[in-house]
PDB file of C-alpha atoms and ligand atoms in Angstrom:
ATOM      1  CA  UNK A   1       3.156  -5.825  18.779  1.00  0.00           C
ATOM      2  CA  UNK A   2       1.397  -5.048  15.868  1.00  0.00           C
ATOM      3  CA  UNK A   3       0.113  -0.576  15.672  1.00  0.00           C
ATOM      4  CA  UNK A   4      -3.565  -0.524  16.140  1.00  0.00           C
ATOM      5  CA  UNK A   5      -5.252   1.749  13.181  1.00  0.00           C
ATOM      6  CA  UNK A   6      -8.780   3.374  13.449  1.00  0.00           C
ATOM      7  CA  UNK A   7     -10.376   3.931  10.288  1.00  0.00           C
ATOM      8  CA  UNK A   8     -13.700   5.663  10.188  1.00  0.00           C
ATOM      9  CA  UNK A   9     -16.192   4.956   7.173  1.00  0.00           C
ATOM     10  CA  UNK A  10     -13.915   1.956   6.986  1.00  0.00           C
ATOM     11  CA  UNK A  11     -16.880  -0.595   5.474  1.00  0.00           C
ATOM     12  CA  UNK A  12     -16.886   0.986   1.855  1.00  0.00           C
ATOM     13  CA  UNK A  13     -15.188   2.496  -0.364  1.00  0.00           C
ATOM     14  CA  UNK A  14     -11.900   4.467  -0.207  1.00  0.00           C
ATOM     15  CA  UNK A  15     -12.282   3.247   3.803  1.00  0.00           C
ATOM     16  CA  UNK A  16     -12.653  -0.345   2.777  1.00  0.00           C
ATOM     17  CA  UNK A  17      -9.601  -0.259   0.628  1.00  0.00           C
ATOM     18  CA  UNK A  18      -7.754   1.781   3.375  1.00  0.00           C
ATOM     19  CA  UNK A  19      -8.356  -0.900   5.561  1.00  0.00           C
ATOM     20  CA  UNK A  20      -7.197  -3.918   2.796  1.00  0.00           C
ATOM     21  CA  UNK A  21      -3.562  -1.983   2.738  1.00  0.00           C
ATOM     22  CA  UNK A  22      -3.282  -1.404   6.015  1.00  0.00           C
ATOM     23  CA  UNK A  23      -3.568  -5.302   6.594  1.00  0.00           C
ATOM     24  CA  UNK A  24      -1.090  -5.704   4.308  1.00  0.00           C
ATOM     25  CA  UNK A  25       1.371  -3.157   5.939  1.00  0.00           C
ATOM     26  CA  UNK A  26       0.984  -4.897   9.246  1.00  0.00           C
ATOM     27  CA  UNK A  27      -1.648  -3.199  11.477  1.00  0.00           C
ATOM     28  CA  UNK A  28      -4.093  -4.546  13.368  1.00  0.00           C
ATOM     29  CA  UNK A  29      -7.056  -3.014  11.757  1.00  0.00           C
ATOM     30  CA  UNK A  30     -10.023  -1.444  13.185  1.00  0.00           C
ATOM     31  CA  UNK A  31     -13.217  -0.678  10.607  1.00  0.00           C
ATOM     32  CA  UNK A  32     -15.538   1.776  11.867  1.00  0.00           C
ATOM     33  CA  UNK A  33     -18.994   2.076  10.008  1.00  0.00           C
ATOM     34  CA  UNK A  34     -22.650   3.878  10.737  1.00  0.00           C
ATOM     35  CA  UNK A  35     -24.875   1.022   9.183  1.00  0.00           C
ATOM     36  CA  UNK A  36     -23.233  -1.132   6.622  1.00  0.00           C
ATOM     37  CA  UNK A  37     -22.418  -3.921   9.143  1.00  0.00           C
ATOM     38  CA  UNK A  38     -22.734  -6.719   6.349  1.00  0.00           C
ATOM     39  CA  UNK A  39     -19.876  -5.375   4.397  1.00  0.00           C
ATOM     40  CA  UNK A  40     -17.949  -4.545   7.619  1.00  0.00           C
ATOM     41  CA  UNK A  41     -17.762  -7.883   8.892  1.00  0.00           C
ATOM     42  CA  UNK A  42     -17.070  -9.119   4.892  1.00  0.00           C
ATOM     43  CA  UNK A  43     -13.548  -7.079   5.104  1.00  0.00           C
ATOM     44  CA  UNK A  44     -12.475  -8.244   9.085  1.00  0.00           C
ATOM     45  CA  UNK A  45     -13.507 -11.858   7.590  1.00  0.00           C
ATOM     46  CA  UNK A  46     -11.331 -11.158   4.654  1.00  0.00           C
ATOM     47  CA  UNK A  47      -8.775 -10.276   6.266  1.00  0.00           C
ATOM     48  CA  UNK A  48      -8.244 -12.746   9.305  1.00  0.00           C
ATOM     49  CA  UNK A  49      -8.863 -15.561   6.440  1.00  0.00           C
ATOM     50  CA  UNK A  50      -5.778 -13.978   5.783  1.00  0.00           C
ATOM     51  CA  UNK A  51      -3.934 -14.287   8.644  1.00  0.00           C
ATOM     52  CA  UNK A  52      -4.160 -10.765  10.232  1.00  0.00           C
ATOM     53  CA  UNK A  53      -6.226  -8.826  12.823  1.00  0.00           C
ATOM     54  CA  UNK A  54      -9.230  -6.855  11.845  1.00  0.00           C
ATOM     55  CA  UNK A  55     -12.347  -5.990  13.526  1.00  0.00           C
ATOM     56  CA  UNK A  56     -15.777  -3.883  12.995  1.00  0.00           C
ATOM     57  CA  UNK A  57     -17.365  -1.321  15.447  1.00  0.00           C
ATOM     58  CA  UNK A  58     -20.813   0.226  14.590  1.00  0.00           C
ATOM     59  CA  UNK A  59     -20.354   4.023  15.662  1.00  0.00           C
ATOM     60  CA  UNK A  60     -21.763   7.202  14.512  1.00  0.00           C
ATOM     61  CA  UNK A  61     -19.106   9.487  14.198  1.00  0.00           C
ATOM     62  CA  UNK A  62     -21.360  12.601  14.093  1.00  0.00           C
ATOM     63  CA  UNK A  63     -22.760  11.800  17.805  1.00  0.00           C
ATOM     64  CA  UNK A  64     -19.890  12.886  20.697  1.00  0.00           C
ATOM     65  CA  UNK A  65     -21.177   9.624  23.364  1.00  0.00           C
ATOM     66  CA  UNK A  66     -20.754   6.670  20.679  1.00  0.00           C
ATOM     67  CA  UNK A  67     -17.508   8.497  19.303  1.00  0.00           C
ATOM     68  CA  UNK A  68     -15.810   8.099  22.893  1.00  0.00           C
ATOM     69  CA  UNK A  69     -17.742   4.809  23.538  1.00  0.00           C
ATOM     70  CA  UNK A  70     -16.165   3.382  20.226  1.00  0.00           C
ATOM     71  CA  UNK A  71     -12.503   4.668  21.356  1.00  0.00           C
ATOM     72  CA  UNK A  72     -13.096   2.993  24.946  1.00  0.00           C
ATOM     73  CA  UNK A  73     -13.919  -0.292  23.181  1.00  0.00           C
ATOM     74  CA  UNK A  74     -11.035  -0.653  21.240  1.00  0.00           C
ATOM     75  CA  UNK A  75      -8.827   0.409  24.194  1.00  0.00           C
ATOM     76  CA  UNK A  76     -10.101  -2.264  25.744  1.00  0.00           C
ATOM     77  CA  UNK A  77     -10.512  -4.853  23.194  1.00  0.00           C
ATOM     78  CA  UNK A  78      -7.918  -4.495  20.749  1.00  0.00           C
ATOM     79  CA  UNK A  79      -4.995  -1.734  22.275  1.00  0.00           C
ATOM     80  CA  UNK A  80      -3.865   1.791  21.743  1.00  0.00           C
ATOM     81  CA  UNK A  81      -4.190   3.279  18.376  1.00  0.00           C
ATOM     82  CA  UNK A  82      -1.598   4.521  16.988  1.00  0.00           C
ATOM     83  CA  UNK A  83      -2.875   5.490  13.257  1.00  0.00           C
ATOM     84  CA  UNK A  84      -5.896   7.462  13.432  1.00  0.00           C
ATOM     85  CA  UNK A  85      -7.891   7.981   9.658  1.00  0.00           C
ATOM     86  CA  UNK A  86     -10.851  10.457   9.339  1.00  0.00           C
ATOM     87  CA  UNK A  87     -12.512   8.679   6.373  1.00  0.00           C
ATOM     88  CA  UNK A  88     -15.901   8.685   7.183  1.00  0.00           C
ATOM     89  CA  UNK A  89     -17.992  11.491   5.180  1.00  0.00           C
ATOM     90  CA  UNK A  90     -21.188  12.143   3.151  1.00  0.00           C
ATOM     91  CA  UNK A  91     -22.504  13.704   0.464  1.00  0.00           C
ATOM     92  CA  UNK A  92     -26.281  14.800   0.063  1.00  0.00           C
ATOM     93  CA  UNK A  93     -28.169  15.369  -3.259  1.00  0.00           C
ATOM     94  CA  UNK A  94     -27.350  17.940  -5.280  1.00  0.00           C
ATOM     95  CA  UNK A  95     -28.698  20.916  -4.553  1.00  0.00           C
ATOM     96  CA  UNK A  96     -28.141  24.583  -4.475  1.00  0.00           C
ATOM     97  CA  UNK A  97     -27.555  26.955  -1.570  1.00  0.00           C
ATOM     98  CA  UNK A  98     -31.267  28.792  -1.310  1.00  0.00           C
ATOM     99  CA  UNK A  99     -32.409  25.134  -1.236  1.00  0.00           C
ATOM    100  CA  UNK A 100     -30.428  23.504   1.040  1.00  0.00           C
ATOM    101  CA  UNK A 101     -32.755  22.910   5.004  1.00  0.00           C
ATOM    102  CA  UNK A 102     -31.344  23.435   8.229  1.00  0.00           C
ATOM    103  CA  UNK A 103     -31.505  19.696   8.758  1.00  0.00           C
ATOM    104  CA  UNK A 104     -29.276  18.845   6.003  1.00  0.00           C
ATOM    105  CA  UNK A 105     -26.517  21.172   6.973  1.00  0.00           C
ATOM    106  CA  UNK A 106     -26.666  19.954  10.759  1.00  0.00           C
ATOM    107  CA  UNK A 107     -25.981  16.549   8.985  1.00  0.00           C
ATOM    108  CA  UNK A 108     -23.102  16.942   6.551  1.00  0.00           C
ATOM    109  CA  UNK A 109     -21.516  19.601   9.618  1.00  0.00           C
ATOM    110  CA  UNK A 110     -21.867  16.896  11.615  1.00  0.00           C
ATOM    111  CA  UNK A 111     -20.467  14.086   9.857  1.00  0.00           C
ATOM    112  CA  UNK A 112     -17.781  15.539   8.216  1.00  0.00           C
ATOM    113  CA  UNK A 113     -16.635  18.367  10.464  1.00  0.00           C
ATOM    114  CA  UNK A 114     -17.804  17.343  14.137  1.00  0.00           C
ATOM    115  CA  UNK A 115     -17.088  13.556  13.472  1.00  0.00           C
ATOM    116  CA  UNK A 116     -13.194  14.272  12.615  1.00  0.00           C
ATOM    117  CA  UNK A 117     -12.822  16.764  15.315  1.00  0.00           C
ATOM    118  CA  UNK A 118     -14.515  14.104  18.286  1.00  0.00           C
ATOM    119  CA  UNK A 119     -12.243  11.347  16.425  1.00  0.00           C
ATOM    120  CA  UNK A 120      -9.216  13.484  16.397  1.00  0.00           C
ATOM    121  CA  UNK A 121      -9.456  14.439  19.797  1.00  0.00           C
ATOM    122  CA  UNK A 122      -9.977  10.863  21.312  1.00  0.00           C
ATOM    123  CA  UNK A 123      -7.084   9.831  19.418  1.00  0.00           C
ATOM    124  CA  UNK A 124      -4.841  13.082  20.845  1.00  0.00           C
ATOM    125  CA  UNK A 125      -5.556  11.822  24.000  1.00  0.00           C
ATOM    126  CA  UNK A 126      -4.362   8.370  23.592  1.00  0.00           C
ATOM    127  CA  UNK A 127      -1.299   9.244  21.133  1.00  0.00           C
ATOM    128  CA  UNK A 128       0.095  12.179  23.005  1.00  0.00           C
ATOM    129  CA  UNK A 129       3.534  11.512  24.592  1.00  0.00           C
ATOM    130  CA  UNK A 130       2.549  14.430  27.702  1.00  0.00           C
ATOM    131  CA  UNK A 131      -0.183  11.619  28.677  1.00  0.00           C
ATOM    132  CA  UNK A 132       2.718   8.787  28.227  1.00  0.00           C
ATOM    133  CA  UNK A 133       1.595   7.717  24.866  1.00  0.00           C
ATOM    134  CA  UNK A 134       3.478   6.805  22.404  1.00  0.00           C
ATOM    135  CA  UNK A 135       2.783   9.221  19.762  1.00  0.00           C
ATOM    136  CA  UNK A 136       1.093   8.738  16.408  1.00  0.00           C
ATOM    137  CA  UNK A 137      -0.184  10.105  12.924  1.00  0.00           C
ATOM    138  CA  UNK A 138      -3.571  11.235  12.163  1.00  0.00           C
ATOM    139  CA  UNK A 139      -4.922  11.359   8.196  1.00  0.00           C
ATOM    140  CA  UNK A 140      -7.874  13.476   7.361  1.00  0.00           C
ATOM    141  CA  UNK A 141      -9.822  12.867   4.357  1.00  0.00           C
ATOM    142  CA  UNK A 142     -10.272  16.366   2.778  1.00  0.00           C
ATOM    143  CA  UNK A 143     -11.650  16.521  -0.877  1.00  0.00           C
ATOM    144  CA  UNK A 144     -10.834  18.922  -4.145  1.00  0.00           C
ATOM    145  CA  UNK A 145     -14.051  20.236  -3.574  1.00  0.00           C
ATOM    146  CA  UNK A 146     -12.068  22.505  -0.804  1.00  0.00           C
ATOM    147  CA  UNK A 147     -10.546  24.203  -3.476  1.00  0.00           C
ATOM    148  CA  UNK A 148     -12.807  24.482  -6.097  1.00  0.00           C
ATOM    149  CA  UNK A 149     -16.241  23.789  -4.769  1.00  0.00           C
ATOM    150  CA  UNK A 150     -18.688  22.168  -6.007  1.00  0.00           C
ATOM    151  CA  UNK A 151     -21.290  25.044  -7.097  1.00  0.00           C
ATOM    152  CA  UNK A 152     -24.948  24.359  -7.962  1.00  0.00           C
ATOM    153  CA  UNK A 153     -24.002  20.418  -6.470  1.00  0.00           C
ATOM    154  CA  UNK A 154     -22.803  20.029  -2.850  1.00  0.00           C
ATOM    155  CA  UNK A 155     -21.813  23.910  -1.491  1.00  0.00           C
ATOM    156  CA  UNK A 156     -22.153  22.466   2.082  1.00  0.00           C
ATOM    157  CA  UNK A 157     -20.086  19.312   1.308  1.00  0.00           C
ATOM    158  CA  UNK A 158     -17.007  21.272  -0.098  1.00  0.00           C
ATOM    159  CA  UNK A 159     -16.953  23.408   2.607  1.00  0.00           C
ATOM    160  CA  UNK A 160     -17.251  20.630   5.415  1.00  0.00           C
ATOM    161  CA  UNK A 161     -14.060  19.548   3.174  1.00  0.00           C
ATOM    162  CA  UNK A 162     -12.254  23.280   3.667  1.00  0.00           C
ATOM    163  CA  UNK A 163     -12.726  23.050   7.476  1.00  0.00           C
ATOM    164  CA  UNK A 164     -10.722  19.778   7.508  1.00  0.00           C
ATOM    165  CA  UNK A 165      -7.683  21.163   5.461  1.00  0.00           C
ATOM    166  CA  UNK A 166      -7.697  23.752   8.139  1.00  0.00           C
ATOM    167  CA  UNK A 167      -8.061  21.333  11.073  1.00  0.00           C
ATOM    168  CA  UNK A 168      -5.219  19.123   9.348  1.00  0.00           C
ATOM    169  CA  UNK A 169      -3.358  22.273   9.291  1.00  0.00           C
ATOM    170  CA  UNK A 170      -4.024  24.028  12.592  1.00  0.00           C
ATOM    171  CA  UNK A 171      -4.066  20.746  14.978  1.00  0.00           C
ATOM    172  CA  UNK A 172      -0.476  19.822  13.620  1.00  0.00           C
ATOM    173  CA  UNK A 173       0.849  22.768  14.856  1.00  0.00           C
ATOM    174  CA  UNK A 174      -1.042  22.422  18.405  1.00  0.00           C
ATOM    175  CA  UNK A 175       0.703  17.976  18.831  1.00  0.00           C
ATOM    176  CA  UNK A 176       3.633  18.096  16.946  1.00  0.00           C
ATOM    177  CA  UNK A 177       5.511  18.447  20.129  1.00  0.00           C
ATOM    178  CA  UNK A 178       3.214  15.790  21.428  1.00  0.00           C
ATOM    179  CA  UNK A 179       4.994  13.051  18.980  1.00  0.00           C
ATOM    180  CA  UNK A 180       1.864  13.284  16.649  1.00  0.00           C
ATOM    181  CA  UNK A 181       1.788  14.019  13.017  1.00  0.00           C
ATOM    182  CA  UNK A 182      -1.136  15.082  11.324  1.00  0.00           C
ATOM    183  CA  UNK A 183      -2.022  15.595   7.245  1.00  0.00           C
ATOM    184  CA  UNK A 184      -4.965  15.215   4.833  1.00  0.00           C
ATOM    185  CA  UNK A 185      -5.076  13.971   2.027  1.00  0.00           C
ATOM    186  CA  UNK A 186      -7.441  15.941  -1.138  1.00  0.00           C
ATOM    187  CA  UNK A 187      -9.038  13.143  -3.768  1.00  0.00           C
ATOM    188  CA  UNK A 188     -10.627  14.281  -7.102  1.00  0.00           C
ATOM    189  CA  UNK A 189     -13.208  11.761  -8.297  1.00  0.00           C
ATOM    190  CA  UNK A 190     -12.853   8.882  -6.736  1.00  0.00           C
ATOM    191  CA  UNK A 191     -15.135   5.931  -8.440  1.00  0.00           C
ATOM    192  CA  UNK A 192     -16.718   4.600  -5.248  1.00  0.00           C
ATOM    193  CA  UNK A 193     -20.270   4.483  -4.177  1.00  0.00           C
ATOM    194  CA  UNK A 194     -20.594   7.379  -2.336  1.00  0.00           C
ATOM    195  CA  UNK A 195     -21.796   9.047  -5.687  1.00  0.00           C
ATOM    196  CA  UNK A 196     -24.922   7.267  -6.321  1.00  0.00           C
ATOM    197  CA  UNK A 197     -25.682   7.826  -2.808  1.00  0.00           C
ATOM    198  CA  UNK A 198     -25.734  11.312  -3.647  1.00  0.00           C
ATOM    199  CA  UNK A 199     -28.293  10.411  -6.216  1.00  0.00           C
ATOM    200  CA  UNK A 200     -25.704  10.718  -9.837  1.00  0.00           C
ATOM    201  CA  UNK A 201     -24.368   7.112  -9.995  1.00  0.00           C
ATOM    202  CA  UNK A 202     -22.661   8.110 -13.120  1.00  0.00           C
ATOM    203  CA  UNK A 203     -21.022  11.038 -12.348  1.00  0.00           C
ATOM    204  CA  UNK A 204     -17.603   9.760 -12.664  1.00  0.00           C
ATOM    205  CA  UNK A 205     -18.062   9.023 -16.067  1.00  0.00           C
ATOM    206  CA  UNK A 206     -19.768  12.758 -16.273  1.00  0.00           C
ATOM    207  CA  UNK A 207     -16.704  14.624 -14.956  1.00  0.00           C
ATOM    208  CA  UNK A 208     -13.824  13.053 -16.548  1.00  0.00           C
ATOM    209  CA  UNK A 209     -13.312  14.724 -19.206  1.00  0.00           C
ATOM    210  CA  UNK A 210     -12.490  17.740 -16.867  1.00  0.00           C
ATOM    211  CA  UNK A 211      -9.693  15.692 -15.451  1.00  0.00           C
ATOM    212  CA  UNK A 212      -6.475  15.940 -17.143  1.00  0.00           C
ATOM    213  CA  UNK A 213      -5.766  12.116 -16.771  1.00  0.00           C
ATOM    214  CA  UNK A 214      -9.398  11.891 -18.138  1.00  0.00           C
ATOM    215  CA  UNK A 215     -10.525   9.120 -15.840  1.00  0.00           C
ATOM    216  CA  UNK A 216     -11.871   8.968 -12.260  1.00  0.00           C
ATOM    217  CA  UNK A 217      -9.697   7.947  -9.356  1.00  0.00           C
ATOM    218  CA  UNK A 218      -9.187   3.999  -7.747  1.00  0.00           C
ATOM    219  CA  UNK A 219     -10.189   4.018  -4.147  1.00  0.00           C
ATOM    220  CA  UNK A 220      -6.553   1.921  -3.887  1.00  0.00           C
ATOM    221  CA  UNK A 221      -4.566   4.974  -5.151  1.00  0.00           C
ATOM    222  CA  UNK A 222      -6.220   6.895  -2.146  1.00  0.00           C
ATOM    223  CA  UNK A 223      -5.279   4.172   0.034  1.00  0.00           C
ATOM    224  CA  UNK A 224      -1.687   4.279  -0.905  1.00  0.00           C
ATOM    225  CA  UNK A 225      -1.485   7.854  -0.213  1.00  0.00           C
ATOM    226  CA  UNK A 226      -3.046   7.613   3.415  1.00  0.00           C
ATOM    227  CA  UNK A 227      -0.531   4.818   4.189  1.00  0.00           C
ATOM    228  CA  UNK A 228       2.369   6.573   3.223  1.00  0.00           C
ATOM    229  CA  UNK A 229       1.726   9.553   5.112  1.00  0.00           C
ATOM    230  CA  UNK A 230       1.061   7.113   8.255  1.00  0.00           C
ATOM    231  CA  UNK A 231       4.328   5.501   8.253  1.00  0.00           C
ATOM    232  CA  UNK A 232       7.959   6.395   8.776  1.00  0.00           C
ATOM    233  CA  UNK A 233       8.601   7.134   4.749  1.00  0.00           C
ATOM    234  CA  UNK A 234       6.969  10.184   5.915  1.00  0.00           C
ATOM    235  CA  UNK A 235       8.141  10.976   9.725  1.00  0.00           C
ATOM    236  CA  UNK A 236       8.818  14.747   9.184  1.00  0.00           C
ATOM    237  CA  UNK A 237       5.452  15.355   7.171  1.00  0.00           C
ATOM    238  CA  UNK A 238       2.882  17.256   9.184  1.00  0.00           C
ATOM    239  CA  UNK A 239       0.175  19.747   8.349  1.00  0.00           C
ATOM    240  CA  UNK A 240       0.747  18.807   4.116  1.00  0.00           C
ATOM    241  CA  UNK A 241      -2.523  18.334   2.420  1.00  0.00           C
ATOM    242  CA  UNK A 242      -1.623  16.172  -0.854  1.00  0.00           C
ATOM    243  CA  UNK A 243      -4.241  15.968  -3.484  1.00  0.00           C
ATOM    244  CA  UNK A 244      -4.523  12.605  -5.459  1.00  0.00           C
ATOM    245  CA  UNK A 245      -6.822  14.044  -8.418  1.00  0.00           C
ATOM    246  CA  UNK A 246      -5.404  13.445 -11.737  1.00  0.00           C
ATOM    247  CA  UNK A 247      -3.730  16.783 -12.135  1.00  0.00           C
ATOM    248  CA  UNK A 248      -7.291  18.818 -11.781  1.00  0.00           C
TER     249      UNK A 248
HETATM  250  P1  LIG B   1     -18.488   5.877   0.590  1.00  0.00           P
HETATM  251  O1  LIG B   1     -18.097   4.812  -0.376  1.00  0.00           O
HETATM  252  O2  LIG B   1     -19.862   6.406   0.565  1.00  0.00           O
HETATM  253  O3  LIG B   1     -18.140   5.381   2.068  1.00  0.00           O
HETATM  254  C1  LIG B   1     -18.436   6.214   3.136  1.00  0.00           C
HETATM  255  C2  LIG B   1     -18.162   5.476   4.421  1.00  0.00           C
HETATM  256  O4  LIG B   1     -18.422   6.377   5.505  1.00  0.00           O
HETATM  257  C3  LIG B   1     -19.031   4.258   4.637  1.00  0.00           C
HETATM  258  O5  LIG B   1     -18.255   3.248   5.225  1.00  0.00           O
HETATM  259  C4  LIG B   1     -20.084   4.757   5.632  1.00  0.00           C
HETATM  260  O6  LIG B   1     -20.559   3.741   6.505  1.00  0.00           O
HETATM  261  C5  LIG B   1     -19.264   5.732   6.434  1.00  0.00           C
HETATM  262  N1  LIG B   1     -20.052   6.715   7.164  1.00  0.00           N
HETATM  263  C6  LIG B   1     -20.889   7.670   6.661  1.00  0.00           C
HETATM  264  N2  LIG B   1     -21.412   8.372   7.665  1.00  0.00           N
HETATM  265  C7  LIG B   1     -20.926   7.880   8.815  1.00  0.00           C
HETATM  266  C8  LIG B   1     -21.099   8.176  10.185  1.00  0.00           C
HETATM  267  N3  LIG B   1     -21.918   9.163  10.591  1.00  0.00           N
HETATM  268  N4  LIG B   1     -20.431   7.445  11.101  1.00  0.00           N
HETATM  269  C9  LIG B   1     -19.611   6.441  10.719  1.00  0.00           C
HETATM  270  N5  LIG B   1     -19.393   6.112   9.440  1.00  0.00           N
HETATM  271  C10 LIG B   1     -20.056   6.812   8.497  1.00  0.00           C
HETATM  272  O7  LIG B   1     -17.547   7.161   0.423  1.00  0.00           O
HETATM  273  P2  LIG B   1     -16.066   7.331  -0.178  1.00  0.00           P
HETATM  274  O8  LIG B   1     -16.197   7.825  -1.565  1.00  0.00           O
HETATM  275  O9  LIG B   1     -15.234   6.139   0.108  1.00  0.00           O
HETATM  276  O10 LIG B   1     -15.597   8.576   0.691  1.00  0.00           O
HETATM  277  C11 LIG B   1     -14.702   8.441   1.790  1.00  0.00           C
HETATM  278  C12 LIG B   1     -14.161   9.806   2.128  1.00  0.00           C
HETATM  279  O11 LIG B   1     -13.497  10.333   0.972  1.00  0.00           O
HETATM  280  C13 LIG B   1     -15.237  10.823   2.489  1.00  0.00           C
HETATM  281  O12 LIG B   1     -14.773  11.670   3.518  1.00  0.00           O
HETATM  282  C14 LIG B   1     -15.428  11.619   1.207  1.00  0.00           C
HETATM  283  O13 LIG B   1     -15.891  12.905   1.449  1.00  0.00           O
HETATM  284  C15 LIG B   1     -14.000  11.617   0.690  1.00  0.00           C
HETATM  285  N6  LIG B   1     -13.917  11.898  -0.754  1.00  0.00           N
HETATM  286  C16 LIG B   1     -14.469  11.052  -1.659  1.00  0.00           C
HETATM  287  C17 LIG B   1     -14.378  11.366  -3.019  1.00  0.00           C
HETATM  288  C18 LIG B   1     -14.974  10.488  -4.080  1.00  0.00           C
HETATM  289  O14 LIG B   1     -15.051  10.948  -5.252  1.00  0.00           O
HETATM  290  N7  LIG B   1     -15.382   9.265  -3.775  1.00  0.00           N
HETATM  291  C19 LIG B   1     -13.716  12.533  -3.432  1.00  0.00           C
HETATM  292  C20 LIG B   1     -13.170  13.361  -2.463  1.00  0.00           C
HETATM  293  C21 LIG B   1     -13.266  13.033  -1.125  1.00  0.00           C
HETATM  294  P3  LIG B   1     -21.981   3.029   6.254  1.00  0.00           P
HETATM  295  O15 LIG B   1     -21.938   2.503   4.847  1.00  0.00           O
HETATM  296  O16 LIG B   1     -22.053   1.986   7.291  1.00  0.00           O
HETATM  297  O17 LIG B   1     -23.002   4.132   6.393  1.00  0.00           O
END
């Protein structure tokens, strides 16, 4: 039997590749997206052309009822997860503090902080070996931003990003008797879309010169990170944040 892996966000970007490599390591893969559906059902295409199993579940991860409805469908349609990755995030326009709305920080808390935690703890409650599952490993998508902000740009966004390095760091300690292994991992820039959704297409190109490898991040070298940390190579990691940024 093939392990079942979850990724959220899973239709672009860092998810999309994510969900590429995991193919190619062997799991049946499971894309969650919000809206994107056209490129979601481009990558479980892509990938049963190539012979494995992938599909697509519309969810959004900031709203409790579809979190738990997605986990029940692919319990029933696909299997148990076993690999659990809290991908899924946003960024708003840039902004300072005094002008951020209450609206916009329910958002970004919501997606990024409440979306990992309801994810998390569906997938505790499948993995866990006290409710005779078979264990598992969760990877949380933190950011640099966690560590060094993002001032005058997205205040709210790096610190969504420091409540998931402690979450990474705090829920390991609460399953690792349970058989479950949990990390994060930190990217720098990572050249995906997500930035010109955030209204500064170019702002790779902007901030690499503050990067001591002086060039933004592949989505793939993510990917390669989160995979590790899923499998065996790394069976007594848990509660390690890694950062994939370059050297900044
Ligand atoms: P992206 O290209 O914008 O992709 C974001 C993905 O998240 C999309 O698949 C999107 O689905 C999905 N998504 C957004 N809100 C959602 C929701 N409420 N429910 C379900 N899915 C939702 O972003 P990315 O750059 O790959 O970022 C992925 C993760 O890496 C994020 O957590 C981000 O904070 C983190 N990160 C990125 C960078 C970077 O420089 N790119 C750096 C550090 C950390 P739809 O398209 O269907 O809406």
């Amino acid at each position: 039997m093939k392990k079942v892996i979850l990724i959220t966000g899973g239709s672009d970007g860092i998810g999309a590749s994510t969900a590429y490599l995991a193919f190619q390591k062997d799991y049946t893969v499971c894309i969650n997206y919000r809206q994107n559906q056209v490129s979601a059902n481009k990558i479980v295409t892509e990938i049963k052309n190539r012979g494995g199993r992938a599909f697509a579940f519309q969810a959004d991860i900031s709203n409790e009822q579809q979190v738990e409805e997605l986990f029940k469908t692919i319990d029933s349609q696909v299997g148990t997860i076993s690999a659990l990755v809290n991908n899924a995030g946003i960024i708003e326009p840039q902004q300072k503090l005094v002008d951020i709305t209450t609206e916009r920080l329910q958002k970004v808390f919501a997606t990024n902080i409440f979306g990992s935690f309801f994810c998390a703890r569906e997938a505790i409650k499948r993995m866990s070996n006290k409710n005779n599952g078979h264990g598992g490993s969760i990877v949380n998508i933190s950011s640099m931003a966690s560590k060094y902000g993002s001032p005058f740009e997205y205040i709210d966004y790096a610190s969504t990003k420091g409540a998931i390095d402690t979450l990474t760091i705090v829920l390991s300690k609460e399953v690792a008797e349970e058989n479950i292994r949990v990390n994060a991992v930190r990217p720098g820039i990572i050249d995906t879309g997500i930035h010109s959704k955030a209204g500064e297409a170019n702002r790779v190109d902007r901030m690499k010169e503050q990067i001591p490898m002086k060039r933004g991040g592949h989505p793939d070298e993510i990917a390669k990170t989160i995979l590790w940390l899923l499998s065996d190579e790394a069976s007594y990691i848990t509660g390690t944040i890694i950062d994939v940024s370059g050297g900044r």
